[in-house]
PDB file of C-alpha atoms in Angstrom:
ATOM      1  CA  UNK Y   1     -29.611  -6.009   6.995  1.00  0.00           C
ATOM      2  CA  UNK Y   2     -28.082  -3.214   9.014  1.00  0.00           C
ATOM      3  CA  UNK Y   3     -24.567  -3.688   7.420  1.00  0.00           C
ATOM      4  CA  UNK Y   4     -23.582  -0.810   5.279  1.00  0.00           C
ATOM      5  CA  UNK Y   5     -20.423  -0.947   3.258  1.00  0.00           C
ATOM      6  CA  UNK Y   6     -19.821   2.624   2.986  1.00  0.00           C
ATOM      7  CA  UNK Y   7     -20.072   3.620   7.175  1.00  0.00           C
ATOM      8  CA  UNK Y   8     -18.194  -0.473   8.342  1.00  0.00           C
ATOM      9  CA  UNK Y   9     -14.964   1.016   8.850  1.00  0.00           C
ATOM     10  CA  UNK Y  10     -16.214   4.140  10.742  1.00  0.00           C
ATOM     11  CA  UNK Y  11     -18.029   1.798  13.290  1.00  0.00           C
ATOM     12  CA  UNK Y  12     -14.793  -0.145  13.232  1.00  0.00           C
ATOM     13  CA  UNK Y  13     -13.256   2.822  14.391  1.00  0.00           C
ATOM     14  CA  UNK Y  14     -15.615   3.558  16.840  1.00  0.00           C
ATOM     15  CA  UNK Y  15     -15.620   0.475  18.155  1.00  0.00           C
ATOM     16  CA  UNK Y  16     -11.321   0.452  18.710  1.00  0.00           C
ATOM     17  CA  UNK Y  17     -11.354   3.875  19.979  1.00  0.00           C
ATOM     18  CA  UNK Y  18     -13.819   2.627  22.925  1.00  0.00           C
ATOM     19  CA  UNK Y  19     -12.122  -0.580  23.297  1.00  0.00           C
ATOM     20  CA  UNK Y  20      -9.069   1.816  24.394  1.00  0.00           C
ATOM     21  CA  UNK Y  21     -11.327   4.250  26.193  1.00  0.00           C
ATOM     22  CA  UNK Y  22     -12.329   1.351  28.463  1.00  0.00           C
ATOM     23  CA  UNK Y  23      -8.956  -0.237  28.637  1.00  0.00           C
ATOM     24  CA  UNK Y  24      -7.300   2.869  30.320  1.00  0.00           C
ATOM     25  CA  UNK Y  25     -10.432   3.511  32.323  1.00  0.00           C
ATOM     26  CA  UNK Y  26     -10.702  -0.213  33.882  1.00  0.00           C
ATOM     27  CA  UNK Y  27      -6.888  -1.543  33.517  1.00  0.00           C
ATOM     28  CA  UNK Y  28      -4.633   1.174  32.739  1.00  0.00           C
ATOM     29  CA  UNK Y  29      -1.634  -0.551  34.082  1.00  0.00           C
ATOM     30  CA  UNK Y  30      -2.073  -3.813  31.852  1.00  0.00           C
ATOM     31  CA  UNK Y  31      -0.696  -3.996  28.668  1.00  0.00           C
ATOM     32  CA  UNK Y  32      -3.106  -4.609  25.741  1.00  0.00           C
ATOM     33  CA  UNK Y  33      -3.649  -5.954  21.880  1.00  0.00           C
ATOM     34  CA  UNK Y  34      -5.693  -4.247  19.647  1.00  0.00           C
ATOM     35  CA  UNK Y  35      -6.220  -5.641  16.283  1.00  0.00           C
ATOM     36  CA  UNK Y  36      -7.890  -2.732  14.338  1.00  0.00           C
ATOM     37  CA  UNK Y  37      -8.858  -4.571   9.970  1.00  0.00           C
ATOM     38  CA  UNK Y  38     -10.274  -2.467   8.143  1.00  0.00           C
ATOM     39  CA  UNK Y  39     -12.229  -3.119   5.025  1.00  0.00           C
ATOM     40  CA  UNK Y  40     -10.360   0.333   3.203  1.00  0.00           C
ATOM     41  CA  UNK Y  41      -9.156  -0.278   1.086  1.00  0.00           C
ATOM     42  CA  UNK Y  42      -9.830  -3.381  -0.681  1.00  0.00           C
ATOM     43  CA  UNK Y  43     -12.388  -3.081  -3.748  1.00  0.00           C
ATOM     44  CA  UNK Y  44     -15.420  -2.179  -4.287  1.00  0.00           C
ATOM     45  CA  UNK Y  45     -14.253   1.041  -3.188  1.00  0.00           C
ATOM     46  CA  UNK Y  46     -17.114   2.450  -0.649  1.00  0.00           C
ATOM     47  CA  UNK Y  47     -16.426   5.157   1.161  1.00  0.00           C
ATOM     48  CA  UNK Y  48     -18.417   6.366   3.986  1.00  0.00           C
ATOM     49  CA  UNK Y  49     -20.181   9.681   2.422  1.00  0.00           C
ATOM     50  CA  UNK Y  50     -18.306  12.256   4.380  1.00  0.00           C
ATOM     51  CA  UNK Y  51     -15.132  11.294   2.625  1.00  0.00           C
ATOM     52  CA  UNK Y  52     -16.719  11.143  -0.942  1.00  0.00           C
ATOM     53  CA  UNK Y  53     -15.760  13.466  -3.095  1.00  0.00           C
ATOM     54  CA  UNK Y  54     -13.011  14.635  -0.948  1.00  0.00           C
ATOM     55  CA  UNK Y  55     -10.058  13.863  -3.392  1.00  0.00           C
ATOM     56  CA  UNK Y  56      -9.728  14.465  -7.184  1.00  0.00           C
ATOM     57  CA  UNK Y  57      -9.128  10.684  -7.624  1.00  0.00           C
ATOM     58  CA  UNK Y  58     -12.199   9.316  -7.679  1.00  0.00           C
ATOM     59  CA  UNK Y  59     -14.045   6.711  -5.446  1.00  0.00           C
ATOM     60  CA  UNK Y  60     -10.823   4.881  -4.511  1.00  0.00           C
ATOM     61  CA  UNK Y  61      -9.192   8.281  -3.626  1.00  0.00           C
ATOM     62  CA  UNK Y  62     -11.678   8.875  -1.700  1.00  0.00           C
ATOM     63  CA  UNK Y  63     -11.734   5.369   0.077  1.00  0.00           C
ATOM     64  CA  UNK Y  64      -7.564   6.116   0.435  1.00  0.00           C
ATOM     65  CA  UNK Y  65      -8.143   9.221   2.075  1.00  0.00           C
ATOM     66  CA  UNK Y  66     -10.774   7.809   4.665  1.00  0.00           C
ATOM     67  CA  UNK Y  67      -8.226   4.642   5.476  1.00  0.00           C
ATOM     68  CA  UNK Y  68      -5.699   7.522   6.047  1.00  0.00           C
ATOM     69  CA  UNK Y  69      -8.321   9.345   8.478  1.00  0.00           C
ATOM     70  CA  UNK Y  70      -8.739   5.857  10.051  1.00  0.00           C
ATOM     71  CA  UNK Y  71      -5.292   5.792  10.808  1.00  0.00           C
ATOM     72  CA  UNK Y  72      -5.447   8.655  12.607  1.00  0.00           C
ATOM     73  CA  UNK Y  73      -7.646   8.865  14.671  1.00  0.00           C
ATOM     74  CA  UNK Y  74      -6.218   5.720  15.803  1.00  0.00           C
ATOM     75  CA  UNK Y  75      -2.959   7.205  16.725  1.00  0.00           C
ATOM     76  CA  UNK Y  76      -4.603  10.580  18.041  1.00  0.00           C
ATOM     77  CA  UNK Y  77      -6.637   8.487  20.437  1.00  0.00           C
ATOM     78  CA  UNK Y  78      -3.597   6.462  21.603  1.00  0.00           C
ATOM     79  CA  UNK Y  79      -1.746  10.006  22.078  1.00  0.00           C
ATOM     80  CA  UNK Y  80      -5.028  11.566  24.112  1.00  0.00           C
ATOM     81  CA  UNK Y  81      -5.045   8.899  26.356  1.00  0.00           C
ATOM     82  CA  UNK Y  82      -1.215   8.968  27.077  1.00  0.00           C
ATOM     83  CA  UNK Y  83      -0.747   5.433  25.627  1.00  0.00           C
ATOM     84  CA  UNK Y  84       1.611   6.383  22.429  1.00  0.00           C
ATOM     85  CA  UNK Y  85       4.749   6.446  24.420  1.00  0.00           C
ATOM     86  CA  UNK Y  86       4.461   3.048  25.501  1.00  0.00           C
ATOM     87  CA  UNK Y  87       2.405   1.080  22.457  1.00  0.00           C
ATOM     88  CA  UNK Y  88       3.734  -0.508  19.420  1.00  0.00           C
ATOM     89  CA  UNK Y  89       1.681   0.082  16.237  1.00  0.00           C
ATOM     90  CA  UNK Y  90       2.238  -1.946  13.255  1.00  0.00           C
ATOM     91  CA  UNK Y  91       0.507  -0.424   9.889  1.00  0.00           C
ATOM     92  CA  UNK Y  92       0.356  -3.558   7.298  1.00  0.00           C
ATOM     93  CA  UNK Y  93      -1.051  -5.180   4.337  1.00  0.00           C
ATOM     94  CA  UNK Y  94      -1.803  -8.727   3.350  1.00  0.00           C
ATOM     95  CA  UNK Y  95      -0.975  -7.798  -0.494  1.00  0.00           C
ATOM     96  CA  UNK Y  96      -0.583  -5.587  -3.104  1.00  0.00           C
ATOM     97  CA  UNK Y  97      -3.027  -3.328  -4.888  1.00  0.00           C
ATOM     98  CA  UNK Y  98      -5.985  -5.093  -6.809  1.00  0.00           C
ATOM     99  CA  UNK Y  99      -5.836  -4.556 -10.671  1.00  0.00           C
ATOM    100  CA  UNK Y 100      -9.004  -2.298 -11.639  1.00  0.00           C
ATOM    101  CA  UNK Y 101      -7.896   0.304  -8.910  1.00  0.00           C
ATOM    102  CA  UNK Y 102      -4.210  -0.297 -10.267  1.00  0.00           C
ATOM    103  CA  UNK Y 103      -5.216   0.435 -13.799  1.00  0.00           C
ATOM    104  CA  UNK Y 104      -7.493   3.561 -13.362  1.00  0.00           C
ATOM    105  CA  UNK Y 105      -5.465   5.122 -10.529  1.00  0.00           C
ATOM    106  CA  UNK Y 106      -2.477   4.489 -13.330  1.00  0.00           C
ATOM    107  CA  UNK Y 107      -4.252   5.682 -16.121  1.00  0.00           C
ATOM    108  CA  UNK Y 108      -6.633   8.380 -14.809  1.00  0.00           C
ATOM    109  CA  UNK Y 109      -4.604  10.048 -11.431  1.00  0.00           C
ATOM    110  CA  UNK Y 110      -0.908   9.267 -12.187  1.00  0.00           C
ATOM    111  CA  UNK Y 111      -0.638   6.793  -9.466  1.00  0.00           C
ATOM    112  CA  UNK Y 112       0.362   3.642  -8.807  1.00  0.00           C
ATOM    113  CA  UNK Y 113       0.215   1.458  -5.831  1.00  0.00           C
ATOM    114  CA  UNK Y 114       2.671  -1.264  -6.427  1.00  0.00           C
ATOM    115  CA  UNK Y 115       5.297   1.290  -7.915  1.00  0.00           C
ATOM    116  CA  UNK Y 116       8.033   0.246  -8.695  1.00  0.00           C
ATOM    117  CA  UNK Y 117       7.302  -2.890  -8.382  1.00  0.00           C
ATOM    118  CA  UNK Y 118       5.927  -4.862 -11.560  1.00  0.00           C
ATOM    119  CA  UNK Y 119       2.147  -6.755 -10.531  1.00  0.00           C
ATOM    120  CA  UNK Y 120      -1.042  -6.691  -8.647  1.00  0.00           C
ATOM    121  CA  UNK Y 121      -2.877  -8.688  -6.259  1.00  0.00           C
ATOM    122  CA  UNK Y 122      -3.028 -12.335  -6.704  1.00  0.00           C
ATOM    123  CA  UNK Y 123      -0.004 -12.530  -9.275  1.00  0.00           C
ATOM    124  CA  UNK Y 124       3.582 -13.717  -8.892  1.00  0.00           C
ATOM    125  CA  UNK Y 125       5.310 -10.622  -9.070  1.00  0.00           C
ATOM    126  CA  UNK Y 126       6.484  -8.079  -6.291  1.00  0.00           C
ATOM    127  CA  UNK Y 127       3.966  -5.490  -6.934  1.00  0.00           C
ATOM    128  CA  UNK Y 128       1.399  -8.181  -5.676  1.00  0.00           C
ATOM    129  CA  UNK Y 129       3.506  -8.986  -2.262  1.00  0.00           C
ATOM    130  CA  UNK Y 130       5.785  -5.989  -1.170  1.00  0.00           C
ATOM    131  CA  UNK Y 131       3.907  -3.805   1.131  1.00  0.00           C
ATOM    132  CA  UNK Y 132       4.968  -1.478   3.396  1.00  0.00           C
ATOM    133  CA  UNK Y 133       4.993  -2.310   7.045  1.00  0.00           C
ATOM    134  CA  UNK Y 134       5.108   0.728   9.241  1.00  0.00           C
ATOM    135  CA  UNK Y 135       5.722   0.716  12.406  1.00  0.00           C
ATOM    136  CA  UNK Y 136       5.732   3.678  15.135  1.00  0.00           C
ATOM    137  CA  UNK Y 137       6.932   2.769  18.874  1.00  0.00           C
ATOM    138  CA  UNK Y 138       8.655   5.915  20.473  1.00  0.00           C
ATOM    139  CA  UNK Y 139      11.594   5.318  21.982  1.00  0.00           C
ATOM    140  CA  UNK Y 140      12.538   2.093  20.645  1.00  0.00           C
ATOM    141  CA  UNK Y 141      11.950   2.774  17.014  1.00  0.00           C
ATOM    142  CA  UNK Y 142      13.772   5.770  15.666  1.00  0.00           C
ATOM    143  CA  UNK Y 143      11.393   7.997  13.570  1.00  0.00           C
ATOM    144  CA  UNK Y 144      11.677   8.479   9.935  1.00  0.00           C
ATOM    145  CA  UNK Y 145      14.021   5.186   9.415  1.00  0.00           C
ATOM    146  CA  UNK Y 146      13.936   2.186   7.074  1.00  0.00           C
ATOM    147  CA  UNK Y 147      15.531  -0.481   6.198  1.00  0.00           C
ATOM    148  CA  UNK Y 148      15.438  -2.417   3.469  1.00  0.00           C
ATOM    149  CA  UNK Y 149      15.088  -6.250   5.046  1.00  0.00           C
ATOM    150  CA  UNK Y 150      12.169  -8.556   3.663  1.00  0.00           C
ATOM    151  CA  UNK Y 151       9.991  -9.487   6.214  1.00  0.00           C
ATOM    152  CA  UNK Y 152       6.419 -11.616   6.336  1.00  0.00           C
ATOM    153  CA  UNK Y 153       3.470 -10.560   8.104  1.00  0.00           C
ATOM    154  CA  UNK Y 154       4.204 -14.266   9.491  1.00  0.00           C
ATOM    155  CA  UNK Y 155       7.157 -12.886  11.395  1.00  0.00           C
ATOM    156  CA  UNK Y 156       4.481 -10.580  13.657  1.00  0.00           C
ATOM    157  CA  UNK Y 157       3.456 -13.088  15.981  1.00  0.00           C
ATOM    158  CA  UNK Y 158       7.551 -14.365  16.821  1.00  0.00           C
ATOM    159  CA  UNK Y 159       8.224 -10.464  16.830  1.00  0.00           C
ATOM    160  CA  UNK Y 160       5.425  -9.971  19.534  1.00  0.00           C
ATOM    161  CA  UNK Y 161       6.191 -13.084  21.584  1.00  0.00           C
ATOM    162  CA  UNK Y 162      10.334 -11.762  21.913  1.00  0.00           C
ATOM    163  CA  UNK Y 163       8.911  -8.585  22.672  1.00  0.00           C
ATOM    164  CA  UNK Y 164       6.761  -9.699  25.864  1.00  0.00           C
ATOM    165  CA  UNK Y 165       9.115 -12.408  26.684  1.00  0.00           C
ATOM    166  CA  UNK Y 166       7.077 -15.582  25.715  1.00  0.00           C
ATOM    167  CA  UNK Y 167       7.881 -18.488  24.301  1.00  0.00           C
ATOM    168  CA  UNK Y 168       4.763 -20.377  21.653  1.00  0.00           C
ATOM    169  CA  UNK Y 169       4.555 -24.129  21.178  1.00  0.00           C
ATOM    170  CA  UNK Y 170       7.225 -25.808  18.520  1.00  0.00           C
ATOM    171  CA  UNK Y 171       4.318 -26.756  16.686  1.00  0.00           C
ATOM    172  CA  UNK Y 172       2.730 -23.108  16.416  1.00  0.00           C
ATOM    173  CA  UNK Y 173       3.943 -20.280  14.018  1.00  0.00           C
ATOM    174  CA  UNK Y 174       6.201 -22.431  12.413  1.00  0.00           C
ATOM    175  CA  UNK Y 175       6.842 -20.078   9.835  1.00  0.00           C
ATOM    176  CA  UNK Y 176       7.644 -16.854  11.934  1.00  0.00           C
ATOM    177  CA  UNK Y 177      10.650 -15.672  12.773  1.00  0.00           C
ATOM    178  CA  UNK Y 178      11.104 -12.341  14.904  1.00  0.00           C
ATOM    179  CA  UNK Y 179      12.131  -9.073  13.530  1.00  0.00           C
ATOM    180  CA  UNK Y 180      12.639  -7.132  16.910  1.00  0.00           C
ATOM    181  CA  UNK Y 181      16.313  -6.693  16.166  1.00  0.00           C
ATOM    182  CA  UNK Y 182      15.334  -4.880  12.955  1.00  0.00           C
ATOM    183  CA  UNK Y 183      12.688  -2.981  14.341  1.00  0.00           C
ATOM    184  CA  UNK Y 184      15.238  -1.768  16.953  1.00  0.00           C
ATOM    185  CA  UNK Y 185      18.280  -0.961  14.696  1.00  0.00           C
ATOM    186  CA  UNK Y 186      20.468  -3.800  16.105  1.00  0.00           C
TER     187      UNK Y 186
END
């Protein structure tokens, strides 16, 4: 009953942002994950009502612009409690954009999710499966680069296990592969 669409993500937020409050406060020398899913922006489109209204393009504009705020805060946090230097943060999606949104943000705000890829979400072409995958870890990732390899979301957990110097079970992840070496230019 007390589950409200339009504030989830906010609490979300709250609840990450004291999760690495606590974290620095009780074990500030141990590393940590943080796996921060947010509803944003996956339809309907319910933004909490201080974003609402905040964009000219409509309710999923709005919901955009609160995911971006999300984000954000996130990173802010991680910089105010001198954890940025030293953190890896990975900014993904599971798929591409879902077709109402694609179709009224196309036809009514000039925008388009998936461009320039052709599709949606749930469909066999690109637009439904290339996302973008950022990724911000000073000192090991040079800012503002790209490249241009496909990768999975599958290929996180063999990227994080290289990364921390782990090995996982032949019979788990069999489908990753790790992506360090592109993360770090080499």
């Amino acid at each position: 009953d007390n589950f409200k669409h339009e504030e989830v993500d906010l609490v979300f937020l709250d609840k990450s942002k004291s999760f690495l409050e606590q974290h620095v406060k009780s074990t500030p020398d141990k590393p940590f994950f943080l796996y921060h899913a947010m509803q944003a922006v996956h339809l309907p489109s319910f933004a909490a009502d201080r974003f609402k209204g905040k964009t000219n393009a409509g309710p999923h504009g709005d919901f955009i612009f609160e995911m971006d705020y999300i984000v954000g805060e996130l990173l802010k946090t991680l910089d105010r409690l001198g954890l940025a230097d030293n953190t890896l943060v990975m900014f993904a999606s599971d798929n591409g954009p879902e077709v109402p949104t694609v179709l009224h943000m196309r036809s009514t705000h000039q925008h388009d999710g998936a461009r320039p890829w052709r599709g949606v979400k749930r469909d066999q072409w690109e637009g439904g499966h290339r996302t973008p995958f950022i990724v911000r870890w000073p000192g090991k990732v040079k800012a503002n680069t790209t490249t241009d390899q496909l990768m999975s979301l599958t290929a996180v957990m063999a990227t994080c296990a290289e990364i921390i110097g782990t090995d996982f079970p032949d019979d788990a992840a069999e489908d990753s592969y790790s992506m360090l070496g592109v993360l770090l230019g080499t």
